[in-house]
Coordinates of C-alpha atoms in Angstrom, one line a residue:
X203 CA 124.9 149.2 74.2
X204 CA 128.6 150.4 73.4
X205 CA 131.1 147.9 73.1
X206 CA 133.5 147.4 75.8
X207 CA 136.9 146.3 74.9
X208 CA 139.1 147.2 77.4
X209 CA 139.4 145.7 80.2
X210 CA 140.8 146.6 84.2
X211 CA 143.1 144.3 85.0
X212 CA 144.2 144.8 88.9
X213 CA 146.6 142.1 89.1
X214 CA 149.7 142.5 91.3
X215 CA 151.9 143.1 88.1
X216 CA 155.7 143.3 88.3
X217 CA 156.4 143.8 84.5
X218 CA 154.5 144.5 81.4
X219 CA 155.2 143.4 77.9
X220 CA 154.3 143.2 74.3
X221 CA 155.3 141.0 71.6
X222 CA 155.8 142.5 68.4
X223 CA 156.3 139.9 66.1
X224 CA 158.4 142.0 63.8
X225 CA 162.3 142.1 65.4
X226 CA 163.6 139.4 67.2
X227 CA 165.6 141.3 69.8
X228 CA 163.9 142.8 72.7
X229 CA 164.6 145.9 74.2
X230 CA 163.3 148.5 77.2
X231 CA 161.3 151.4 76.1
X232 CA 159.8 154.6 77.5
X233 CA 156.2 154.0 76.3
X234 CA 154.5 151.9 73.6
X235 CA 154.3 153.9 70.5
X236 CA 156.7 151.5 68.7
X237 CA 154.1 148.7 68.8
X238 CA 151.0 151.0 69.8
X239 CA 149.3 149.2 66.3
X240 CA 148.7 146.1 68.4
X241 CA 146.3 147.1 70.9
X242 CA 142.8 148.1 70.6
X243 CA 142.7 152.1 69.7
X244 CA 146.3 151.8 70.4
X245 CA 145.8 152.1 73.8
X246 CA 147.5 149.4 76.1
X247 CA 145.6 147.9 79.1
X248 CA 144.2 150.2 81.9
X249 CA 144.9 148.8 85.8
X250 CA 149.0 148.0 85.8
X251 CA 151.4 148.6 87.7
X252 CA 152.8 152.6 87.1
X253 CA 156.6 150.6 87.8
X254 CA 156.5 148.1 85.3
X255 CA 159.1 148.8 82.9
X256 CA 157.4 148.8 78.9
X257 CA 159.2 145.8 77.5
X258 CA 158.7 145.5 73.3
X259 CA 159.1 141.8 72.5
X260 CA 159.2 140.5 75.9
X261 CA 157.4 138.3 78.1
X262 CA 157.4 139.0 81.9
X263 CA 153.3 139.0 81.9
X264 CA 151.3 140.1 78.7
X265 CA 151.9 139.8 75.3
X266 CA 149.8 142.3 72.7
X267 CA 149.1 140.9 69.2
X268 CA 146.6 140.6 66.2
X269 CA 146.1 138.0 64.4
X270 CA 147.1 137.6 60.3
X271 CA 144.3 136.3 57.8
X272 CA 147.4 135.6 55.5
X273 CA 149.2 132.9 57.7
X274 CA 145.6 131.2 58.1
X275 CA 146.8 128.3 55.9
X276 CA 150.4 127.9 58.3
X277 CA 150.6 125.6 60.5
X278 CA 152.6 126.1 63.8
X279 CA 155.8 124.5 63.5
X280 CA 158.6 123.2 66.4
X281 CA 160.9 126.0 67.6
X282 CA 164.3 127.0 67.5
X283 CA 164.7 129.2 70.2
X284 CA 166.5 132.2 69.9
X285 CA 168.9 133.5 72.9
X286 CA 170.9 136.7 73.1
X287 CA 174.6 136.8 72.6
X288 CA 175.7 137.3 76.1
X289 CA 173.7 134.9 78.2
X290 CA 175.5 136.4 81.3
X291 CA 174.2 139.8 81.1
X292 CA 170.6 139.0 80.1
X293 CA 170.4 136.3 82.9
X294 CA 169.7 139.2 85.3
X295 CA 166.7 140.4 83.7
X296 CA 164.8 137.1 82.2
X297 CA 164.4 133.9 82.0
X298 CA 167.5 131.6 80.0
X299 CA 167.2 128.1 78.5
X300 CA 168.4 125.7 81.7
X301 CA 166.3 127.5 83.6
X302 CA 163.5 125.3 82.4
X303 CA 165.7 122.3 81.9
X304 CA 164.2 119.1 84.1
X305 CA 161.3 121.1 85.9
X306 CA 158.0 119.5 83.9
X307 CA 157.7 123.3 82.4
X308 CA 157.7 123.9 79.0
X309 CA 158.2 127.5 77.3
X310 CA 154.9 128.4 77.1
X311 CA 154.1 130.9 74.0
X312 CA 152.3 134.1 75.2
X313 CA 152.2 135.2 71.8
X314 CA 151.2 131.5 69.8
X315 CA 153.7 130.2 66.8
X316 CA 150.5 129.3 64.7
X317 CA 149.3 132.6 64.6
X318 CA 152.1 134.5 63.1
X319 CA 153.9 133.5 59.8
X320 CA 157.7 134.6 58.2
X321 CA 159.9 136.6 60.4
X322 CA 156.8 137.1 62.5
X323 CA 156.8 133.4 63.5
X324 CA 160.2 133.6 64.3
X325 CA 160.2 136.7 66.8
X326 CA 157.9 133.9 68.7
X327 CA 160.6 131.8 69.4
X328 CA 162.1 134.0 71.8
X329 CA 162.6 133.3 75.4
X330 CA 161.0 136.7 75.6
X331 CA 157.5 135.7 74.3
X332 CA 157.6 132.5 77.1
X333 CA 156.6 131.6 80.2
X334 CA 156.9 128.4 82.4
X335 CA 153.8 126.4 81.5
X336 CA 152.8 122.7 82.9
X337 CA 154.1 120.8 80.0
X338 CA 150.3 119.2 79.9
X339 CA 148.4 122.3 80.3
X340 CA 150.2 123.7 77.4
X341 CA 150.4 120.8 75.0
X342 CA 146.7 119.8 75.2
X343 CA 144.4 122.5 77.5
X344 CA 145.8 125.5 76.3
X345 CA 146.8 124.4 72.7
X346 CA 143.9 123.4 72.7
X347 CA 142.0 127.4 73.4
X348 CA 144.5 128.6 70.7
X349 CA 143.2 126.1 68.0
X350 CA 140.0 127.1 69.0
X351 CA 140.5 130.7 68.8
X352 CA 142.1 130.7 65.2
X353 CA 139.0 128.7 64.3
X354 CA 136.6 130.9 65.7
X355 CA 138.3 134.7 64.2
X356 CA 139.7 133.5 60.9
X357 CA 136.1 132.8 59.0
X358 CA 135.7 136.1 60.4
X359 CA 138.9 138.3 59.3
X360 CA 138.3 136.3 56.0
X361 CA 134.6 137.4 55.3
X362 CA 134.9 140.8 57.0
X363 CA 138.4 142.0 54.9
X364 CA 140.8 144.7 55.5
X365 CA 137.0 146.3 57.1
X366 CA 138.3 144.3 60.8
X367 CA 141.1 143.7 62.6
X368 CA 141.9 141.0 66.0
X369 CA 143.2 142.7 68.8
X370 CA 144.6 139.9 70.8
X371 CA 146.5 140.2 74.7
X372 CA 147.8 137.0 76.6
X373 CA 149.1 137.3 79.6
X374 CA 150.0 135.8 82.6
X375 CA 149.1 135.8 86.7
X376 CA 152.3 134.9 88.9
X377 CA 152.7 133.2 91.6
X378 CA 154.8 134.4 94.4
X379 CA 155.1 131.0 95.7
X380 CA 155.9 128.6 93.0
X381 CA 159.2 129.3 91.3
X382 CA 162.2 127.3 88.9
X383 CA 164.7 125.8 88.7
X384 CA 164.4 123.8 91.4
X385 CA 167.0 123.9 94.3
X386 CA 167.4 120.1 94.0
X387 CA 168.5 120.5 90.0
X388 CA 170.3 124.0 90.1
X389 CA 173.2 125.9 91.4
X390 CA 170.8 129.1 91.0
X391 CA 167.1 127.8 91.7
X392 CA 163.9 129.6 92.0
X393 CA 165.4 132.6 89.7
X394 CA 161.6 132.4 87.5
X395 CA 158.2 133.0 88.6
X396 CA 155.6 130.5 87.3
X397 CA 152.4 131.5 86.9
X398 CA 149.2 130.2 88.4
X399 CA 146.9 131.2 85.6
X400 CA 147.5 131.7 82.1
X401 CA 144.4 134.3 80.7
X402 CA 143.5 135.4 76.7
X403 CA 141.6 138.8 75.9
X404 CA 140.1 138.9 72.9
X405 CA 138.3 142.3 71.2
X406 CA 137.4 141.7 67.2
X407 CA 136.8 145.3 65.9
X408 CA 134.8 145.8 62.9
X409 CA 135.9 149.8 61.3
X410 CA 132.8 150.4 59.7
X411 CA 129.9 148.1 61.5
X412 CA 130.3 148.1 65.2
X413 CA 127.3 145.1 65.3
X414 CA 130.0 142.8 64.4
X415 CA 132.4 143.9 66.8
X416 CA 132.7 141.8 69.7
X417 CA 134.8 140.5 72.5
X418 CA 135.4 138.4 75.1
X419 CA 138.1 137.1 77.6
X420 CA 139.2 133.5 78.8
X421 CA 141.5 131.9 82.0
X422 CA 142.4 128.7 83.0
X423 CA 145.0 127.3 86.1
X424 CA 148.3 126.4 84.9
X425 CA 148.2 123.0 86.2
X426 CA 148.4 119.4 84.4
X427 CA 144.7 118.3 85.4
X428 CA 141.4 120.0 84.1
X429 CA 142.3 123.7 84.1
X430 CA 139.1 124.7 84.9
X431 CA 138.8 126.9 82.1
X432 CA 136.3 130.0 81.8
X433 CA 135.2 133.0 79.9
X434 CA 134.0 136.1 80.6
X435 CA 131.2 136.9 78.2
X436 CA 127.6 138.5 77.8
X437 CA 126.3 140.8 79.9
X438 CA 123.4 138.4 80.7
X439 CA 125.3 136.5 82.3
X440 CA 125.7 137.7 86.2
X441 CA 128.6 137.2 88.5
X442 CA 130.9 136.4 85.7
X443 CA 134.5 137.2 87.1
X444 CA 132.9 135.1 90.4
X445 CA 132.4 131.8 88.6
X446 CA 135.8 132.0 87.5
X447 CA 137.5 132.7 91.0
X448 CA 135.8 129.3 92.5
X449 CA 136.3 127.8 89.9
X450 CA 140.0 128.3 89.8
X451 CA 139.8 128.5 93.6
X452 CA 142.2 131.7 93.8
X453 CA 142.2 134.5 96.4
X454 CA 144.7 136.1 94.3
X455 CA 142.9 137.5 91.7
X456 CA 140.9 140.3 91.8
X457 CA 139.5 142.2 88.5
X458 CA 135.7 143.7 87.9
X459 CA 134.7 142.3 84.0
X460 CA 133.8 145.3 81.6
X461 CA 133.4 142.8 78.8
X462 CA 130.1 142.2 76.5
X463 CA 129.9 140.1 73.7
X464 CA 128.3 141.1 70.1
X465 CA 126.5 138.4 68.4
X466 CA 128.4 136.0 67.0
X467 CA 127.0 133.8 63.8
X468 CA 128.9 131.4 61.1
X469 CA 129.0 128.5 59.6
X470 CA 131.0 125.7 59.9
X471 CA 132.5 122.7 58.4
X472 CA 134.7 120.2 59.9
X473 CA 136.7 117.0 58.6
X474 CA 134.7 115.1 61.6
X475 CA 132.4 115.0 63.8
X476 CA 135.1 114.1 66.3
X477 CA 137.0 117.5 65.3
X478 CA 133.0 119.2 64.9
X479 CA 133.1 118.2 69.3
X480 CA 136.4 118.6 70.1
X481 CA 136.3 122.7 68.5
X482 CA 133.0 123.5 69.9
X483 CA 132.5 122.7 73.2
X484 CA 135.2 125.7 73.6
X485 CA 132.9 127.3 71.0
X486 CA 129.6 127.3 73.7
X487 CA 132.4 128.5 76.2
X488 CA 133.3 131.9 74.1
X489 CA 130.1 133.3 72.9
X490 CA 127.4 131.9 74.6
X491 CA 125.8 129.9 72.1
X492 CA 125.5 126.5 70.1
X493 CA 126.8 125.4 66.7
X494 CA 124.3 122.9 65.7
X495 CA 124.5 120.3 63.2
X496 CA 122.9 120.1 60.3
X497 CA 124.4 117.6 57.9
X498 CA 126.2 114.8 58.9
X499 CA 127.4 113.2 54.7
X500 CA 129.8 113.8 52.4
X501 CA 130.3 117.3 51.8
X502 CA 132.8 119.0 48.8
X503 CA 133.6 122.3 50.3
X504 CA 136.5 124.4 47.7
X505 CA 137.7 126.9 50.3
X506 CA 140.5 129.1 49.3
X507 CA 141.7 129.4 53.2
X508 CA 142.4 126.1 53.6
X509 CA 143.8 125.2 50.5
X510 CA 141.9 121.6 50.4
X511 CA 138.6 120.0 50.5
X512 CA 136.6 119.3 53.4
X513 CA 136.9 115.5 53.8
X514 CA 134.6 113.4 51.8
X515 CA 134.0 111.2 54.2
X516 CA 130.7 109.7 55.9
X517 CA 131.6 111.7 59.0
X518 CA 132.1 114.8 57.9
X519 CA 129.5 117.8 59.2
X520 CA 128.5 121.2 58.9
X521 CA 126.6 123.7 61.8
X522 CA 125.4 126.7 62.2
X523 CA 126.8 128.7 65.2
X524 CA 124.0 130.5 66.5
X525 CA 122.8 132.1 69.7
X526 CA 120.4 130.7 71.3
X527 CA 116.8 132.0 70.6
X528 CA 115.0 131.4 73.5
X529 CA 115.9 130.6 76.9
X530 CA 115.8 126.6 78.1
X531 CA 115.7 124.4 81.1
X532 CA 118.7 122.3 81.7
X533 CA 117.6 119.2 79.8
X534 CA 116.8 121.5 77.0
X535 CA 113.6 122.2 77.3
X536 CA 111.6 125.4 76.1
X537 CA 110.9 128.3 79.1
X538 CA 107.6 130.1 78.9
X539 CA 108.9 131.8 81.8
X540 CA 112.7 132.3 83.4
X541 CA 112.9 133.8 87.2
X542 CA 115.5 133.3 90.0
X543 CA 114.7 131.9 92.6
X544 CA 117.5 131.6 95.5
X545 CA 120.3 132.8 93.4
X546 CA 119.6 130.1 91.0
X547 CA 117.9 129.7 87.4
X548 CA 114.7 128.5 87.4
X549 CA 112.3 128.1 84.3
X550 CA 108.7 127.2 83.3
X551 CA 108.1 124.7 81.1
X552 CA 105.0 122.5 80.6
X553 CA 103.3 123.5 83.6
X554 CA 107.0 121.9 85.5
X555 CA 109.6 124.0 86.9
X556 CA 113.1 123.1 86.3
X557 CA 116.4 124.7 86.8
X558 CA 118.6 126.0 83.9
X559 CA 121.7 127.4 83.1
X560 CA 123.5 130.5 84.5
X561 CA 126.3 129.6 82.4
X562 CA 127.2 127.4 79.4
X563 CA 126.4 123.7 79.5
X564 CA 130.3 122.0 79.0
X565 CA 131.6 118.7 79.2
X566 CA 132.9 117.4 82.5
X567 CA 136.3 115.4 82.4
X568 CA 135.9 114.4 86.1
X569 CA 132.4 113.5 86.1
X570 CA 132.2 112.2 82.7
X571 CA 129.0 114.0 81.6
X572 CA 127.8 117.6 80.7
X573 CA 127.4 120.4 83.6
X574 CA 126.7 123.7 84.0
X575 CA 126.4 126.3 87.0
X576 CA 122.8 127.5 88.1
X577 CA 123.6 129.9 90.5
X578 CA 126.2 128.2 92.7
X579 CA 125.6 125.0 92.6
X580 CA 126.5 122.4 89.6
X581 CA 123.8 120.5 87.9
X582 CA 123.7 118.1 85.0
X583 CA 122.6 119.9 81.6
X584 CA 121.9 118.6 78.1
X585 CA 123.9 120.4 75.7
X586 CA 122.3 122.4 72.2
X587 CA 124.6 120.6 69.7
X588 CA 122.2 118.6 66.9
X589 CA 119.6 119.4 64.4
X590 CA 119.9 115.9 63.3
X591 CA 118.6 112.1 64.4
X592 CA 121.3 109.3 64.6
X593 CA 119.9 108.1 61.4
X594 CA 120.7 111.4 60.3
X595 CA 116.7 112.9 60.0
X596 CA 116.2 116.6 60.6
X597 CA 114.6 117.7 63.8
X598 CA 112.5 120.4 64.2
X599 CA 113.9 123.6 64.0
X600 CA 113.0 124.4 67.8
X601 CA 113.5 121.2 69.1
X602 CA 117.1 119.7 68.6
X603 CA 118.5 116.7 70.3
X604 CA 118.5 117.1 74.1
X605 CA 117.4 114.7 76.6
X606 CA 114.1 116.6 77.6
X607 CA 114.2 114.8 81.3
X608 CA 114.6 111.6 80.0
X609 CA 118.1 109.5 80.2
X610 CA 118.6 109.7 76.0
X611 CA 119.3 111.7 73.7
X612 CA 116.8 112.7 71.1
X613 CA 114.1 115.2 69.1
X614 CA 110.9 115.2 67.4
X615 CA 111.1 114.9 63.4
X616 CA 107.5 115.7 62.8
X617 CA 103.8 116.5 64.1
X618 CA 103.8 116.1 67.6
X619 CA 103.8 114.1 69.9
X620 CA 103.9 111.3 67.5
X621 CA 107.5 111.4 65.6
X622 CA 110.7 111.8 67.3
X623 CA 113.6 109.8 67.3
X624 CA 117.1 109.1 69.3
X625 CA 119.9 111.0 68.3
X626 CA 123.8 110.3 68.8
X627 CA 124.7 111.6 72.2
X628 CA 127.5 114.4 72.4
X629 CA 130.3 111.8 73.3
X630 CA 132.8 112.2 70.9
X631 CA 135.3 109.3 72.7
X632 CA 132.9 107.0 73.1
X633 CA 134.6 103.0 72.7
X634 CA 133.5 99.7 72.3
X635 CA 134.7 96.5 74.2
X636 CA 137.0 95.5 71.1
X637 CA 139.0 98.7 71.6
X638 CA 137.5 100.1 68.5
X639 CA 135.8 103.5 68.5
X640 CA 132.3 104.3 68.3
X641 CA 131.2 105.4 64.5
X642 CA 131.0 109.3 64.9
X643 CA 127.4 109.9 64.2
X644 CA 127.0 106.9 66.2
X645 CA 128.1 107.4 69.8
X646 CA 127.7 104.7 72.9
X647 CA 124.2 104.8 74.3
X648 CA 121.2 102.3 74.4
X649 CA 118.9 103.4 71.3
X650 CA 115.4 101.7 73.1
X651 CA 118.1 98.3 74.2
X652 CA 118.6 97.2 77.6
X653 CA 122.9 98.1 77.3
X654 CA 125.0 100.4 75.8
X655 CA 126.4 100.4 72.1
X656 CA 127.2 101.3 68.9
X657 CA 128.6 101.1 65.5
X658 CA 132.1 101.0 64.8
X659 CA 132.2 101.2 60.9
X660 CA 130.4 102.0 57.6
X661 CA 129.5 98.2 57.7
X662 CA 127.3 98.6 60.7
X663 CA 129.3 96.2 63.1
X664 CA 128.7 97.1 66.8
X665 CA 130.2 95.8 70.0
X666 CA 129.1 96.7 73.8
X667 CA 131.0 100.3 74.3
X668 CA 131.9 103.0 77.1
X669 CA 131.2 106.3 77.1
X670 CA 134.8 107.4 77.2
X671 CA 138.3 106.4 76.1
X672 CA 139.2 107.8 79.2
X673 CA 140.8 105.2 81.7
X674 CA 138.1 105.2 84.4
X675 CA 135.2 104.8 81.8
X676 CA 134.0 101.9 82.5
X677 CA 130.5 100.1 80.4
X678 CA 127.5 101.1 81.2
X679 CA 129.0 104.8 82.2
X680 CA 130.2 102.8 85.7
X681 CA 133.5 104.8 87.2
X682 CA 137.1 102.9 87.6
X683 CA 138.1 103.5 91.3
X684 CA 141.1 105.6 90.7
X685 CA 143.2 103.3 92.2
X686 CA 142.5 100.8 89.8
X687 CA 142.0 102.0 86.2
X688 CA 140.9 100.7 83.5
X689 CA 144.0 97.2 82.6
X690 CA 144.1 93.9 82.1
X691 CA 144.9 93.5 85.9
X692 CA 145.9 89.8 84.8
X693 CA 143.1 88.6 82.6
X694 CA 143.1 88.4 79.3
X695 CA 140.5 91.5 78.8
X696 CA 140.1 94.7 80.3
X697 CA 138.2 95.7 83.3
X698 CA 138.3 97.9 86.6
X699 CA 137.4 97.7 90.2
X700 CA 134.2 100.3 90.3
X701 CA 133.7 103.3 92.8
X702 CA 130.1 101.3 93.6
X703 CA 132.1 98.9 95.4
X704 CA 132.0 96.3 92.4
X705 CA 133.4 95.9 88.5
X706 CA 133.0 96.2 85.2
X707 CA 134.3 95.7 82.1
X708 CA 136.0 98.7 80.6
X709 CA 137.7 99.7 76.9
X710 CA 141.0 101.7 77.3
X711 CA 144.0 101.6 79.2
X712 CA 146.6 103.1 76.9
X713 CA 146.6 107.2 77.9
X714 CA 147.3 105.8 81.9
X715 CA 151.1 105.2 80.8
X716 CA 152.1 108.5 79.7
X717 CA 154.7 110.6 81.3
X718 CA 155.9 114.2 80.2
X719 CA 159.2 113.3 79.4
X720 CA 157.7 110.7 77.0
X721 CA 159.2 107.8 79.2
X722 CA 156.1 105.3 80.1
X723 CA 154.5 104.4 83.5
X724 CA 155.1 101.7 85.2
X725 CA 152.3 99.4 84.7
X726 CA 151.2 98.5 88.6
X727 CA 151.8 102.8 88.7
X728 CA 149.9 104.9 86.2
X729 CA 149.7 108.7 85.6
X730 CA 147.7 110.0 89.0
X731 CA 148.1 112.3 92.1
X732 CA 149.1 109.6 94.4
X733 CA 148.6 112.0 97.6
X734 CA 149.8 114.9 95.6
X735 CA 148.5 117.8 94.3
X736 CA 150.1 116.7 90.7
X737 CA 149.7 114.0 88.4
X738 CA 152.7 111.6 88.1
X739 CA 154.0 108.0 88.3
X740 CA 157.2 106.4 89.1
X741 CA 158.9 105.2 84.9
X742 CA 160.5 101.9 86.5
X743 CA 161.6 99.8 89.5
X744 CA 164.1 101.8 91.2
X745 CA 162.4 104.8 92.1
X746 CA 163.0 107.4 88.9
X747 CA 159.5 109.2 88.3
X748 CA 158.1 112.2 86.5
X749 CA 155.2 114.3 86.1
X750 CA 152.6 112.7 83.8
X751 CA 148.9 113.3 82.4
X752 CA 146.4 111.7 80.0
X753 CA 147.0 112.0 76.6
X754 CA 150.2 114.0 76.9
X755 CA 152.3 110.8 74.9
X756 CA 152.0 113.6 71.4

């Protein structure tokens, strides 16, 4: 099996670019041999439009880049946006400063600030490497994919040496329909397309073993709620590019996936385990397999490429991303035997048949619990994240913490069917009644009690908890009716009106009163859609408003 890492992209293009990361003034050219080192085989993407002018070091839709071993230890840092000298002339061709002014858009790197350093970070800064993004897609979804990235190829560039390179290309998808400024805030509105989906293509060439080559691609919805993120990946999985069109629910894409993915393996150590869920549930997402725990204690880790020590502390972890040996059922377990039956994923187990997986098993913001796809239809899934017990045991090698049909985490320890144990479920903003957080390795569930909770320090103090910090978590994994989140709602603690027609006591209320322009919601009006199709809340009493979403205040 050859690997495939160019892609046919038949978008409805109007312009093509590339971002060289070296000058920081743009300029038309004939073809792309001035920057031809930052695509794969110096080759730019096949499908285009034969029209599109060949823009170095500008945005209109793709930006071509590889990523730099040697600014691993840089953090991305605020911009200072560069402009050209005579705004007037270049207004005709791109996008200028006040056209983003008081839209809810920010300027959306194509190619990221964090993953260039010197004079390369600065040719980022350029109005020619952005595009209009929903100031909450870009600030927590997206940002988010980009961490997630850098800590998914750097290990990788490190170990593998000037013997690999990361052939990066972000683009883009416009939208015909959906432009800025607006006509009630400009004298020249609707002069910028904004896009409808922001994607990432990603091909990791090794020059002398092609087994550790690999690639995939990723595209979300540029929109403040739950992009609806997904990746095209291994060629096992069917009806890839499919998925991703209902689950973005777009007519106007249309694109036939040539990606396969190489086996990805590494080890991994993070400062948390709340950092260990937040990295790797985008992790599952871009090669198909699990990073599973195994140690949860103080760990001393000297590493040159961060320039520190892993933290010492009692929550610190380490996994093992691995792919997954054998194929499982939805609650995780073991399949003597996979078939499809009715366009869905069906597997043998025990002398049972249950479904499993077409596609990876993710956390669902909406529903508050883990889901994946079998065939078309959504289904709850228990996700391959632990080798370890909540007491921090080791499980069996082929049997980590999953719920196995049952409504609790856990794994066996030793000779069956006698040892097992519960583990910490995969909640990793889990919170107690007294608005403190769940202990890491020590998430909210019932460990053999009758109610939900958990630890909340080293000392072993525990309160009743939810399974979410969200604001329409409430105990017991009970749902806030969404016109009524989580609040005091004037009693001296905090509860919600339920969707099961009753209430509840709840733990968080602080993320409902964030709006993008960092004003705060009024109180009887947080963040929602409120009959739109956009989250947003009105800032005081006489009627100002602005867009909004959870956990946007940063």
């Amino acid at each position: 099996m050859s690997l495939l890492c160019n892609t046919m992209f038949t978008l409805g293009l109007l312009t093509c670019i590339v971002l060289t990361a070296i000058r920081a003034q743009a300029k038309v050219v004939t073809s792309f041999k001035e920057c031809k080192e930052f695509f794969y085989k110096n080759t730019e993407p096949g499908g285009m439009d034969q029209n599109a002018k060949k823009i170095c070091q500008m945005i209109p839709l793709y930006s071509a880049y590889t990523l730099d071993p040697a600014c691993s230890s840089t953090p991305g840092v605020k911009c200072n946006w560069h402009k050209d000298s005579d705004e007037n002339v270049i207004k005709g061709n791109q996008a200028i400063s006040s056209d983003y002014s008081d839209t809810g858009y920010d300027r959306g790197h194509l190619n990221p600030n964090s993953f260039q350093c010197g004079t390369g970070r600065t040719a980022t800064c350029t109005l020619t490497n952005a595009a209009p993004m929903d100031a909450c897609f870009n600030r927590i979804h997206w940002y988010r994919w980009e961490s997630t990235l850098r800590t998914l190829l750097l290990p990788k560039l490190v170990s593998d040496g000037a013997f690999a390179t990361a052939y990066i290309v972000t683009g883009t998808v416009p939208n015909a329909n959906k432009r800025i400024p607006h006509r009630e805030t400009s004298e020249d509105p609707e002069r910028v397309t904004v896009p409808s989906h922001i994607w990432t293509a990603v091909c990791y060439k090794h020059h002398t073993d092609d087994t550790k080559s690999f690639s995939f691609s990723y595209m979300g919805r540029n929109q403040p709620a739950e992009p609806g993120i997904r990746v095209q990946m291994s060629p096992d999985v069917q009806n890839t590019l499919g998925a991703v069109k209902r689950a973005t629910s777009s007519d106007s894409i249309s694109s036939k996936s040539n990606i396969k993915v190489r086996k990805v393996t590494a080890e991994l150590a993070f400062d948390s385990l709340h950092d260990y869920y937040t990295v790797t549930e985008e992790l599952k997402a871009f090669s198909g397999s699990a990073c599973l725990l195994t140690h949860a204690k103080p760990l001393v880790i000297h590493d040159e490429l961060r320039k520190r020590e892993v933290s010492e502390g009692s929550d610190a972890v380490e996994c093992l991303l691995v792919p997954e040996k054998q194929k499982t059922a939805a609650d995780g377990s073991l399949c003597s035997g996979v078939s499809d039956s009715g366009g869905s994923c069906q597997c043998e187990t025990a002398g049972e048949t249950k479904p499993c997986c077409d596609f990876p098993c993710l956390y669902n913001d909406n529903l508050s619990g883990y889901r994946c796809y079998s065939g078309q239809e959504q289904i709850p899934c228990s996700p391959p994240y632990s080798l370890i017990t909540y007491k921090r045991d080791r499980c069996l090698d082929d049997y980590p913490c999953a719920t196995y049909g049952y409504d609790y985490y856990w794994c066996w320890t030793g000779s069956l069917p006698h040892q097992w144990d519960y583990c910490s479920p995969p909640l990793w903003r889990s919170k107690a009644e007294n608005g403190r957080y769940c202990r890491s390795n020590h998430a909210c569930a019932k460990y053999g009690s009758r109610y939900k909770w958990c630890y909340t320090d080293d000392r072993d103090s525990w309160d009743y908890c939810c399974p979410s910090d969200d604001c329409h978590s409430a105990k017991n994994g009970k749902t806030c009716r969404s016109d009524h989140p989580c609040g005091f709602h004037g009693y001296i603690y905090l509860w919600c009106y339920t969707t099961d027609g009753s209430w509840d006591y709840c733990c968080t209320s602080n993320d409902c009163l964030s709006a993008v322009n960092y004003k705060t919601c009024r109180s009887d009006h947080p963040c929602g859609y409120h009959g739109y199709n956009y989250l947003w809340c009105y800032t005081d009493d006489i009627g100002n408003w602005d867009y909004c979403c959870k956990g946007c205040s940063h």
